[in-house]
């Protein structure tokens, strides 16, 4: 939720097809490059940590709480809950941008509604993930783009060179594609794949990369032990003073 230099979020080219994880990773890298001490400080913060900062509300951007959670399927999600316990928006990029602050932003005391609103955010995310299958995400997400490319590639191979499609490599590729459709990509995999897609990687190279990532257990977040509910990672209150 932190960036070192004012304007970091605005530096992201909105015309680029960059998914939220890639944008968040860019913010993180920019922050620790500007202030290397932050990396150790932030990584050592406990779960469920919170902060409060000043916010002048508007009709579109009301006071409330921003919550960062992880679902039982290992999918990261953001929620913005207003003072009445309503969801302000489901736009993950909008919530991420609302969390920005500088290193010298003064903290405020915890708001009396803090725990109530954070709990409401967790409830809403849990409800939404029961209804919406969001692993692949929108059509511009890295997972969706990789999945679509590889599905088309496999279908083309099956049609034009069916003997090649019988090799062990293709079975491994099909398993990788299945995992991408069912589980969220790991953060390093997202960054790696996003970089290669931007560089113009061809279908064969993309298939080889995905197979390699899966063999190294670096492709998807696959939970062998089912977890129930959502995990609260951290939260930020945005209020115009404590009332």
Coordinates of C-alpha atoms in Angstrom, one line a residue, residues 17-240:
X17 CA -2.5 -4.1 -20.8
X18 CA -1.0 -4.5 -17.4
X19 CA -2.9 -6.6 -14.8
X20 CA -3.2 -5.5 -11.1
X21 CA -0.4 -7.9 -9.9
X22 CA 2.1 -6.5 -12.4
X23 CA 1.1 -2.9 -11.4
X24 CA 1.5 -3.7 -7.7
X25 CA 4.8 -5.3 -8.3
X26 CA 6.0 -2.2 -10.1
X27 CA 5.0 0.0 -7.2
X28 CA 6.8 -2.3 -4.7
X29 CA 10.0 -2.4 -6.8
X30 CA 9.9 1.4 -7.2
X31 CA 9.4 1.9 -3.4
X32 CA 12.3 -0.4 -2.3
X33 CA 14.6 1.0 -5.0
X34 CA 14.0 4.5 -3.6
X35 CA 14.3 3.3 0.0
X36 CA 15.9 -0.2 0.4
X37 CA 15.3 -0.3 4.2
X38 CA 11.6 -0.6 3.5
X39 CA 11.9 -4.1 2.1
X40 CA 12.9 -5.6 5.5
X41 CA 10.6 -3.4 7.5
X42 CA 7.5 -4.3 5.4
X43 CA 8.3 -8.0 5.1
X44 CA 8.6 -8.3 8.9
X45 CA 5.2 -6.7 9.5
X46 CA 2.7 -9.1 11.1
X47 CA -0.5 -10.2 9.4
X48 CA -3.6 -8.1 10.1
X49 CA -1.5 -5.0 10.5
X50 CA -3.4 -1.7 10.0
X51 CA -2.9 2.0 9.6
X52 CA -5.0 5.1 9.4
X53 CA -4.4 8.2 7.2
X54 CA -6.2 11.5 6.6
X55 CA -8.7 11.5 3.7
X56 CA -11.1 14.2 2.6
X57 CA -14.1 12.3 1.4
X58 CA -16.2 13.0 -1.7
X59 CA -19.4 11.4 -3.0
X60 CA -17.3 9.2 -5.2
X61 CA -14.5 8.5 -2.7
X62 CA -16.1 8.2 0.8
X63 CA -14.5 7.5 4.1
X64 CA -14.0 3.9 5.2
X65 CA -11.5 1.1 5.2
X66 CA -9.4 -0.5 2.5
X67 CA -8.8 -4.2 3.1
X68 CA -6.2 -6.6 1.5
X69 CA -7.2 -10.2 1.8
X70 CA -6.3 -13.7 0.5
X71 CA -9.1 -16.1 -0.3
X72 CA -9.2 -19.8 0.5
X73 CA -8.1 -20.4 -3.1
X74 CA -5.0 -18.3 -2.7
X75 CA -6.4 -15.4 -4.7
X76 CA -5.4 -11.9 -3.5
X77 CA -8.3 -9.4 -3.3
X78 CA -8.9 -5.8 -2.3
X79 CA -12.1 -4.4 -0.7
X80 CA -13.2 -0.8 0.0
X81 CA -15.9 -0.5 2.6
X82 CA -17.6 2.8 3.5
X83 CA -18.7 3.9 7.0
X84 CA -22.1 2.3 6.5
X85 CA -20.6 -1.1 5.7
X86 CA -21.3 -0.9 1.9
X87 CA -18.8 -1.8 -0.8
X88 CA -17.7 1.3 -2.6
X89 CA -16.3 -0.4 -5.7
X90 CA -15.0 -3.8 -6.9
X91 CA -12.4 -2.1 -9.1
X92 CA -9.1 -3.5 -7.8
X93 CA -7.0 -0.9 -9.5
X94 CA -9.1 2.0 -8.0
X95 CA -8.8 0.6 -4.5
X96 CA -5.0 0.1 -5.0
X97 CA -4.6 3.8 -6.1
X98 CA -6.7 5.0 -3.1
X99 CA -4.2 3.4 -0.8
X100 CA -1.2 5.5 -1.9
X101 CA 0.7 7.6 0.6
X102 CA 4.2 9.0 1.0
X103 CA 6.8 8.0 3.6
X104 CA 6.0 11.1 5.7
X105 CA 2.2 10.7 5.8
X106 CA 1.2 11.2 9.4
X107 CA -0.7 8.3 11.0
X108 CA -4.0 8.8 12.8
X109 CA -5.4 6.8 15.7
X110 CA -7.5 3.7 15.0
X111 CA -11.1 4.6 14.1
X112 CA -13.8 3.1 16.5
X113 CA -15.4 1.3 13.5
X114 CA -12.2 -0.3 12.3
X115 CA -12.8 -4.0 13.3
X116 CA -16.4 -3.8 12.2
X117 CA -15.6 -2.5 8.8
X118 CA -12.7 -4.9 8.2
X119 CA -14.9 -7.8 9.1
X120 CA -17.5 -6.6 6.7
X121 CA -14.9 -6.4 3.9
X122 CA -13.9 -10.0 4.6
X123 CA -17.6 -11.1 4.5
X124 CA -18.1 -9.4 1.1
X125 CA -15.0 -10.9 -0.5
X126 CA -16.0 -14.4 0.8
X127 CA -19.5 -13.9 -0.7
X128 CA -18.2 -12.7 -4.0
X129 CA -15.7 -15.6 -4.4
X130 CA -18.4 -18.1 -3.8
X131 CA -20.4 -16.7 -6.8
X132 CA -17.7 -15.5 -9.2
X133 CA -14.9 -17.7 -10.6
X134 CA -12.2 -15.1 -10.8
X135 CA -9.0 -17.2 -11.4
X136 CA -8.5 -16.2 -15.0
X137 CA -9.8 -12.7 -14.4
X138 CA -10.7 -10.3 -17.2
X139 CA -9.6 -10.7 -20.8
X140 CA -6.5 -8.5 -20.4
X141 CA -5.1 -10.4 -17.4
X142 CA -1.9 -12.3 -17.8
X143 CA -3.6 -15.7 -16.9
X144 CA -6.3 -15.2 -19.5
X145 CA -3.9 -14.1 -22.2
X146 CA -1.5 -17.0 -21.6
X147 CA -4.5 -19.5 -21.4
X148 CA -6.0 -18.3 -24.7
X149 CA -2.6 -18.3 -26.5
X150 CA -1.8 -21.8 -25.3
X151 CA -5.2 -23.3 -26.0
X152 CA -5.1 -22.0 -29.6
X153 CA -1.6 -23.4 -29.9
X154 CA -2.5 -26.8 -28.7
X155 CA -5.6 -27.0 -30.9
X156 CA -3.5 -26.0 -33.9
X157 CA -0.9 -28.7 -33.2
X158 CA -3.6 -31.4 -32.7
X159 CA -5.1 -30.4 -36.0
X160 CA -2.0 -30.1 -38.2
X161 CA 0.6 -32.4 -36.5
X162 CA -1.4 -34.9 -34.4
X163 CA 1.7 -37.2 -33.9
X164 CA 3.5 -34.3 -32.2
X165 CA 0.6 -33.8 -29.9
X166 CA 1.0 -37.4 -28.6
X167 CA 4.4 -36.7 -27.1
X168 CA 4.9 -36.4 -23.3
X169 CA 5.7 -32.7 -23.6
X170 CA 2.1 -32.0 -24.8
X171 CA 0.6 -33.9 -21.9
X172 CA 2.6 -31.7 -19.6
X173 CA 1.5 -28.6 -21.5
X174 CA -2.1 -29.6 -21.2
X175 CA -1.7 -30.2 -17.5
X176 CA -0.2 -26.7 -17.2
X177 CA -3.1 -25.1 -19.1
X178 CA -5.5 -26.9 -16.8
X179 CA -3.8 -25.6 -13.7
X180 CA -3.8 -22.0 -15.1
X181 CA -7.6 -22.3 -15.6
X182 CA -8.2 -23.5 -12.0
X183 CA -5.6 -21.8 -9.9
X184 CA -4.1 -18.3 -9.6
X185 CA -0.6 -17.7 -11.0
X186 CA 2.3 -17.1 -8.6
X187 CA 3.5 -13.6 -8.4
X188 CA 6.9 -14.4 -10.0
X189 CA 5.2 -16.3 -12.8
X190 CA 3.0 -13.3 -13.5
X191 CA 6.0 -11.0 -13.7
X192 CA 8.0 -13.4 -15.9
X193 CA 5.1 -14.1 -18.3
X194 CA 4.2 -10.4 -18.5
X195 CA 7.7 -9.5 -19.4
X196 CA 7.9 -12.2 -22.1
X197 CA 4.5 -11.3 -23.6
X198 CA 5.6 -7.7 -23.9
X199 CA 8.8 -8.9 -25.6
X200 CA 6.8 -10.7 -28.3
X201 CA 7.4 -14.4 -27.2
X202 CA 6.1 -16.9 -29.8
X203 CA 3.7 -19.7 -29.0
X204 CA 6.3 -22.5 -28.9
X205 CA 8.6 -20.4 -26.5
X206 CA 5.5 -19.6 -24.4
X207 CA 4.6 -23.3 -24.1
X208 CA 8.2 -24.2 -23.2
X209 CA 8.3 -21.5 -20.5
X210 CA 5.0 -22.5 -18.9
X211 CA 6.0 -26.2 -18.9
X212 CA 9.3 -25.2 -17.2
X213 CA 7.6 -23.0 -14.6
X214 CA 5.2 -25.9 -13.7
X215 CA 8.1 -28.4 -13.4
X216 CA 9.8 -26.1 -11.0
X217 CA 6.6 -25.5 -9.0
X218 CA 6.7 -21.9 -10.0
X219 CA 3.5 -21.6 -12.0
X220 CA 0.4 -21.6 -9.9
X221 CA -0.6 -21.4 -6.2
X222 CA -2.0 -24.8 -5.5
X223 CA -3.2 -25.4 -1.9
X224 CA -3.1 -29.0 -0.9
X225 CA -4.7 -28.2 2.5
X226 CA -8.0 -26.4 2.0
X227 CA -8.4 -23.3 4.0
X228 CA -11.8 -21.8 4.9
X229 CA -12.8 -18.2 4.7
X230 CA -10.4 -15.4 3.9
X231 CA -7.1 -14.3 5.5
X232 CA -6.9 -10.6 6.3
X233 CA -3.4 -9.5 5.3
X234 CA -3.6 -5.8 6.2
X235 CA -6.0 -2.8 6.1
X236 CA -5.9 1.0 5.8
X237 CA -8.5 3.4 7.3
X238 CA -9.2 6.6 5.3
X239 CA -11.0 9.1 7.4
X240 CA -11.2 12.9 7.7

